[in-house]
Short mmCIF file of C-alpha atoms in Angstrom, two decimals:
data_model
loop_
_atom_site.label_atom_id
_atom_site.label_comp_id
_atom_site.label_asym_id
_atom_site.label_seq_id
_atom_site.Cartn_x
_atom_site.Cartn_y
_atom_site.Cartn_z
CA UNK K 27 4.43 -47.91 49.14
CA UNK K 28 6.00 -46.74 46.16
CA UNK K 29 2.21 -47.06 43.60
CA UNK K 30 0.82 -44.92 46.50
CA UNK K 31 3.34 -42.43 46.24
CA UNK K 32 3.04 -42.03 42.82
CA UNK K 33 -0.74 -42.42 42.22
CA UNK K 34 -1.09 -39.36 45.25
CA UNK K 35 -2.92 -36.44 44.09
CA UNK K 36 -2.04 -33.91 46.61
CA UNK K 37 0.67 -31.05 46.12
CA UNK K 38 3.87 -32.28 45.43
CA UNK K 39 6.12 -30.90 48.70
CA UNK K 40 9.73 -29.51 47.64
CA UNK K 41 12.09 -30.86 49.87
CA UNK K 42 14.61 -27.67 50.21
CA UNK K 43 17.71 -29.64 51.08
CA UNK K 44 17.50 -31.31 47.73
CA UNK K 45 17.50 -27.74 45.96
CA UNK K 46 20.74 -27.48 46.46
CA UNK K 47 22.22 -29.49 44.31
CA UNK K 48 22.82 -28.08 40.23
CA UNK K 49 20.58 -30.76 38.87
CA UNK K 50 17.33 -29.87 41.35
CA UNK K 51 18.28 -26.07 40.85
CA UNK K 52 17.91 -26.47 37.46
CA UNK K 53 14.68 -28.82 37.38
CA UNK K 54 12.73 -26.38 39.47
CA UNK K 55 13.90 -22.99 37.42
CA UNK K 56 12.46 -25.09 34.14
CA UNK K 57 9.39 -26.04 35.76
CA UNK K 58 8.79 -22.50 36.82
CA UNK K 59 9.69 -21.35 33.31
CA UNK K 60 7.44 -23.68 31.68
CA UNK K 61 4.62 -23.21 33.86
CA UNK K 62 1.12 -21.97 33.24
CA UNK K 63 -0.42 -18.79 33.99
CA UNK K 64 -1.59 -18.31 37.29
CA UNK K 65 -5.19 -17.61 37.62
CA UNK K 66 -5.93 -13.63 36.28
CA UNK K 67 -2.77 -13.69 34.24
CA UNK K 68 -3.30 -13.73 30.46
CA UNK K 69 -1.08 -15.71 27.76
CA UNK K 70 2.02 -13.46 26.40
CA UNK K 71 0.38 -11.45 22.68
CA UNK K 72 1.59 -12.97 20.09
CA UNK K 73 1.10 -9.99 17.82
CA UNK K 74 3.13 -7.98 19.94
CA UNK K 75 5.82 -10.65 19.48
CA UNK K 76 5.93 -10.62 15.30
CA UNK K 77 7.63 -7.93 13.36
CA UNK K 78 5.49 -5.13 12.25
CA UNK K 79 4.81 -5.23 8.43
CA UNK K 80 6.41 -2.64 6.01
CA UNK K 81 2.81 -0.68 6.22
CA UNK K 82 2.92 -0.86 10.38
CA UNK K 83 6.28 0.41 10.13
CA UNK K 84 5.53 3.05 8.20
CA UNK K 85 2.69 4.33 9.91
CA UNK K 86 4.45 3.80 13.40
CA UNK K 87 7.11 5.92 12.29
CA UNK K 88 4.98 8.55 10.55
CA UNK K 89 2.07 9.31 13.16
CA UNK K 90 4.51 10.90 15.59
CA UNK K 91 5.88 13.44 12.88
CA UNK K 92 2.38 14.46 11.37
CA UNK K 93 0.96 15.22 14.83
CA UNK K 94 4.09 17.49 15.29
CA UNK K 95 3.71 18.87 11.53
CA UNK K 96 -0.17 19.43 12.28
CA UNK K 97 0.39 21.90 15.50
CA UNK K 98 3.44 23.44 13.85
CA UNK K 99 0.91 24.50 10.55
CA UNK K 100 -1.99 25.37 12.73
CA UNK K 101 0.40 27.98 14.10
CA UNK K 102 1.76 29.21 10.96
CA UNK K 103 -2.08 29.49 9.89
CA UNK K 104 -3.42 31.28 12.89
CA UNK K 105 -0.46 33.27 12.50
CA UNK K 106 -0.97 34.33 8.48
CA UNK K 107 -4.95 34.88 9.63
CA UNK K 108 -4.23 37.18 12.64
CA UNK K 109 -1.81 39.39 9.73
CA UNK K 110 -4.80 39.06 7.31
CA UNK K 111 -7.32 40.24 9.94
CA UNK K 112 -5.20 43.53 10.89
CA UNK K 113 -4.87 44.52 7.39
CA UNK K 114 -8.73 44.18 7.21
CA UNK K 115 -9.17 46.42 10.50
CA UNK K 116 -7.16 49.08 9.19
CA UNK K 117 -8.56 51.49 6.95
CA UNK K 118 -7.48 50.71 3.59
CA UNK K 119 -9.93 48.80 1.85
CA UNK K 120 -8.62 45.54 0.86
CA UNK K 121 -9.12 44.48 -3.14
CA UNK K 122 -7.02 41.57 -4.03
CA UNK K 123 -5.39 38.97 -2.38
CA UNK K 124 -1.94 40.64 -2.81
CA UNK K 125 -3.09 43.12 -0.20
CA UNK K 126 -3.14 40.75 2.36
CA UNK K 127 -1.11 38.09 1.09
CA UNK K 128 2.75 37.80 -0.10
CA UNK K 129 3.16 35.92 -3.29
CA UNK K 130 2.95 32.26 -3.84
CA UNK K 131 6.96 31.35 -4.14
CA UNK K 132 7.43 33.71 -0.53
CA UNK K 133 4.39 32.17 0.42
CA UNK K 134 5.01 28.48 0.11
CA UNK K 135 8.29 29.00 1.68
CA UNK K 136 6.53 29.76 4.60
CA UNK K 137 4.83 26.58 4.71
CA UNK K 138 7.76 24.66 3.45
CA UNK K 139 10.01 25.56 6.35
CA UNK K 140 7.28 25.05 8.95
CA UNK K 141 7.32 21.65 7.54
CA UNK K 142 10.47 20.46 6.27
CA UNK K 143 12.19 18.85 9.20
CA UNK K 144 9.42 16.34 9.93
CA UNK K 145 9.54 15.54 6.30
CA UNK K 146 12.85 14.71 6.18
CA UNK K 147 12.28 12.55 9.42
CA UNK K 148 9.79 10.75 6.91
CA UNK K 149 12.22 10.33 4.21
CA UNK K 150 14.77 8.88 6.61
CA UNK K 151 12.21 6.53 8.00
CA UNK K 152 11.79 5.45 4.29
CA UNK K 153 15.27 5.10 3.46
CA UNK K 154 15.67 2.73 6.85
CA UNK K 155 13.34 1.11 5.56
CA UNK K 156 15.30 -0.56 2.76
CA UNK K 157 18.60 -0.94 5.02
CA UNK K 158 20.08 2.67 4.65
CA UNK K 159 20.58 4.07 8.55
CA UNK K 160 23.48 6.76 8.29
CA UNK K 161 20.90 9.61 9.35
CA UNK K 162 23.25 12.34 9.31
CA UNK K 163 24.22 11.77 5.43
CA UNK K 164 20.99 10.60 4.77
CA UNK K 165 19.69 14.26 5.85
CA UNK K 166 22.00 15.64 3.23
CA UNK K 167 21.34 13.26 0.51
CA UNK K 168 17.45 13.42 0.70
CA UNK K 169 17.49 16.79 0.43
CA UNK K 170 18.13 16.56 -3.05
CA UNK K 171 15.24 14.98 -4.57
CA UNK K 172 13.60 13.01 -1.90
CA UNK K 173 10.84 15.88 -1.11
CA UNK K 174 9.81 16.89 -3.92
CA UNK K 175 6.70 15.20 -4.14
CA UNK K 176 5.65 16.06 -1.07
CA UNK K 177 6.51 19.94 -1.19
CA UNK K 178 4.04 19.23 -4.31
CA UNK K 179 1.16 18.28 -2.39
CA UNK K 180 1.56 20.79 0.42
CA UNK K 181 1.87 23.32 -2.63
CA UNK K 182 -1.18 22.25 -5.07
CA UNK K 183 -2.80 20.37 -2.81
CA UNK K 184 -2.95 22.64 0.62
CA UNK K 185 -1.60 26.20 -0.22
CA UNK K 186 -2.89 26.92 -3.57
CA UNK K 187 -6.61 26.14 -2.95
CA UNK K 188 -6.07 28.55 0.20
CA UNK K 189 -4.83 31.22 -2.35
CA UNK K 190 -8.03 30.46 -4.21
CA UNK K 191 -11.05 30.63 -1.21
CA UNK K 192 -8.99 33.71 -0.19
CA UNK K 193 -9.43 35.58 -3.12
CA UNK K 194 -12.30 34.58 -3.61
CA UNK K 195 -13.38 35.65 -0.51
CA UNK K 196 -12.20 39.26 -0.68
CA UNK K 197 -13.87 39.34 -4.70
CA UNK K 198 -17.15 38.48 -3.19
CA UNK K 199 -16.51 41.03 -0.22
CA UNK K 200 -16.43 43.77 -2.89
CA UNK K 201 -14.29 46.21 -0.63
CA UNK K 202 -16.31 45.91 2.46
CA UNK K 203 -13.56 45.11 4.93
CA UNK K 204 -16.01 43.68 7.56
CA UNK K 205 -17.95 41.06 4.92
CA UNK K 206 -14.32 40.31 4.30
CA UNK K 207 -13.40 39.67 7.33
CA UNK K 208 -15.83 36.98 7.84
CA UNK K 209 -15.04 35.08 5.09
CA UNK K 210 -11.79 34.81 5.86
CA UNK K 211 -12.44 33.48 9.54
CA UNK K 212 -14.45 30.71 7.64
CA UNK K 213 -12.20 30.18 5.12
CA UNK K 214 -9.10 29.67 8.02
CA UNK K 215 -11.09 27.91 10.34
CA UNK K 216 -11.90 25.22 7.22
CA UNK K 217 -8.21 25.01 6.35
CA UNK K 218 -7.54 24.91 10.30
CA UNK K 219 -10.74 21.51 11.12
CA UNK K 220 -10.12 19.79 7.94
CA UNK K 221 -7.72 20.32 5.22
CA UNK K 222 -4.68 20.34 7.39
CA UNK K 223 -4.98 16.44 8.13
CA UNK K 224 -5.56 15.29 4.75
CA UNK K 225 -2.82 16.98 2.73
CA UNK K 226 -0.48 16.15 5.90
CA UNK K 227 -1.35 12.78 5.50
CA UNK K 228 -0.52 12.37 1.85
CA UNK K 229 2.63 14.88 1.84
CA UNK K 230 3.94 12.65 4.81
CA UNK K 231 3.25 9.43 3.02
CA UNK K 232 5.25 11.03 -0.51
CA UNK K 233 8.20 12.08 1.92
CA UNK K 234 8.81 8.51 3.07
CA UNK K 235 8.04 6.80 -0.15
CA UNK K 236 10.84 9.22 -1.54
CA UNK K 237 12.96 8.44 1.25
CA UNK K 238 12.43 4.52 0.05
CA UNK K 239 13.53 5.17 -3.38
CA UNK K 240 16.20 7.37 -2.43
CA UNK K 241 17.75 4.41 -0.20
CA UNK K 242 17.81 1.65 -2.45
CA UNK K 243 20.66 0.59 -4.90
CA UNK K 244 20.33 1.64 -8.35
CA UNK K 245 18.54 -1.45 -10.72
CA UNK K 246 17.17 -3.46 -7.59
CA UNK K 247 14.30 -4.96 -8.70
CA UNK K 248 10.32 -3.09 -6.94
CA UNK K 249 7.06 -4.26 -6.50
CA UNK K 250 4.64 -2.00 -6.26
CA UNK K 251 2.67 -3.78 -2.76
CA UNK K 252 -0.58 -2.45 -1.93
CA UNK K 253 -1.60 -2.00 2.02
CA UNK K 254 -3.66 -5.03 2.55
CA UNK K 255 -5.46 -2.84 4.83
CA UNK K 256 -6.80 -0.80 2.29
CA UNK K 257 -8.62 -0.74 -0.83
CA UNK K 258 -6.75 0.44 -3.88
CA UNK K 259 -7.95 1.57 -7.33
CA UNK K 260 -7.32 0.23 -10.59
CA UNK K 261 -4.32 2.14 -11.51
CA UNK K 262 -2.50 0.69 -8.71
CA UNK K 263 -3.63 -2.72 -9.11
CA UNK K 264 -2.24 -2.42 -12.70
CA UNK K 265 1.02 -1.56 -10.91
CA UNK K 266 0.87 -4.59 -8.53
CA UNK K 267 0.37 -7.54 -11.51
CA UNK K 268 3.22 -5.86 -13.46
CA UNK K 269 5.75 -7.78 -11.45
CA UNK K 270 9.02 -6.50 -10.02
CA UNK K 271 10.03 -3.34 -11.93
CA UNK K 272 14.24 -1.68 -11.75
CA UNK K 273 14.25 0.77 -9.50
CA UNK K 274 13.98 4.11 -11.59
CA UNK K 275 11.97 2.65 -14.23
CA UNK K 276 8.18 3.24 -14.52
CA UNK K 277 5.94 1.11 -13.68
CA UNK K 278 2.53 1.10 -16.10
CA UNK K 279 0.97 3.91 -15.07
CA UNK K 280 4.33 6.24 -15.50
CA UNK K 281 5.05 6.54 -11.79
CA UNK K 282 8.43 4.91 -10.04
CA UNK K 283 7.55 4.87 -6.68
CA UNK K 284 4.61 4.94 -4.43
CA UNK K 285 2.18 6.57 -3.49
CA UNK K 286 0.74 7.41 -7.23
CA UNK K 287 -1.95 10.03 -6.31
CA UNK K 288 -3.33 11.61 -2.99
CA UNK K 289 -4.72 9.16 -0.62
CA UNK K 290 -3.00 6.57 -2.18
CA UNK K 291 -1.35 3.91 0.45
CA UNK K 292 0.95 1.54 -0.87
CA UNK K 293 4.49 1.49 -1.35
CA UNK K 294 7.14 0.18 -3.66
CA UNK K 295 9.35 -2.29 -2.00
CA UNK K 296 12.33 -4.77 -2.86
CA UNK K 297 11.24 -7.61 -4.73
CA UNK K 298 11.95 -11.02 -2.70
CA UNK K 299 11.68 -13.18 -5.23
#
């Protein structure tokens, strides 16, 4: 009878001439919707499903353009060292780094155009970041500005302590070209391992934070918002409590916009409140 029927425990059997009416077409596409896993499936991620925090975003889009950045200055490196290492094989004895090496304005250019179009990638990325995506004026605009903090790392930060081991290198040679020689390898291979990847990191980091200031509307009110994934030092916590800031004003410490000081992670964003 009718309480058997409904007490039954078996699989319910789908009676296919009944599918083809709208309302049992409908009832059996929402079942199947709604339905569980099957066995070996897993449950959709919901962190895939939420939108990625302004510090995600920011390393999402910055990752690609300092592995590209990285090979691009290993080359330019391993390029300068094999032009170092012939003028050390030839037969005039090398005394100062000016025998090797052009001076630091030709020199940084060098760097600086090895460099410049992933930065300016980063920049953009910052200035989307606030709402501005015209990337063909952007790339004009940012120009002007936007970089300069990061040419300033690659400069102090990357290419003048290079200057520095290299002369001191050839000074402690004392015109033996082959004693030279080897101190140079060491010194390039250093540069090469390590201190590519940290000033990258930081120079990349300036480019979008001046891409971020760049693209927001003169007066909007900043926070300076520190990457809960990080710890930060004091001078930037100073900066966080000081409450929303207008947008080319400084913030305690003197700075406008984030980051403050190499290594430094957080970033200056539109105040919500």
């Amino acid at each position: 009878d009718a309480a058997d029927a409904s007490d039954a425990t078996g699989p319910v059997e789908v009676v296919e001439e009944n599918t083809d009416s709208p309302g049992a077409a409908t009832a059996v596409a929402s079942a199947l919707a709604t339905a569980a896993p099957a066995e070996g499936e897993s449950e959709p991620d919901v962190a895939e499903q939420r939108e990625a925090t302004p510090f995600e975003q920011r390393d999402a889009d910055l990752t690609p353009l300092i592995t590209a950045s990285a090979r691009k200055l290993k080359r330019v490196l391993a390029d300068e060292q094999n032009g170092v290492l012939d003028q050390l094989r030839g037969k005039q004895t090398v005394n100062e780094l000016a025998d090797v090496i052009p001076e630091a304005d030709e020199h940084g250019a060098t760097y600086r155009d090895a460099l410049d179009d992933e930065l300016l990638d980063a920049a953009v990325a910052g200035a989307a970041e606030v709402g501005k995506n015209d990337t063909k004026t952007l790339r004009t605009t940012l120009r002007k500005g936007a970089l300069d903090a990061a040419h300033a790392i690659v400069r102090d930060d990357l290419l003048q302590p290079l200057r520095d081991r290299l002369e001191r290198a050839i000074s402690d040679g004392a015109g033996d070209n082959d004693d030279i020689t080897k101190r140079v390898r060491a010194v390039y291979r250093e540069w090469k391992t390590q201190h590519i990847d940290d000033q990258l990191d930081d120079a990349f980091r300036f480019a979008y934070g001046g891409g971020l200031a760049a693209g927001v509307k003169p007066g909007t009110d900043l926070v300076w918002t520190i990457d809960p994934a990080e710890t930060t030092c004091p001078d930037c916590e100073d900066n966080s409590l000081s409450g929303a800031v207008p947008s080319g004003q400084p913030f305690p410490t003197g700075h406008t916009m984030a980051p403050a000081h190499a290594g430094c992670r957080c970033l200056t964003l539109p105040s919500t409140d």
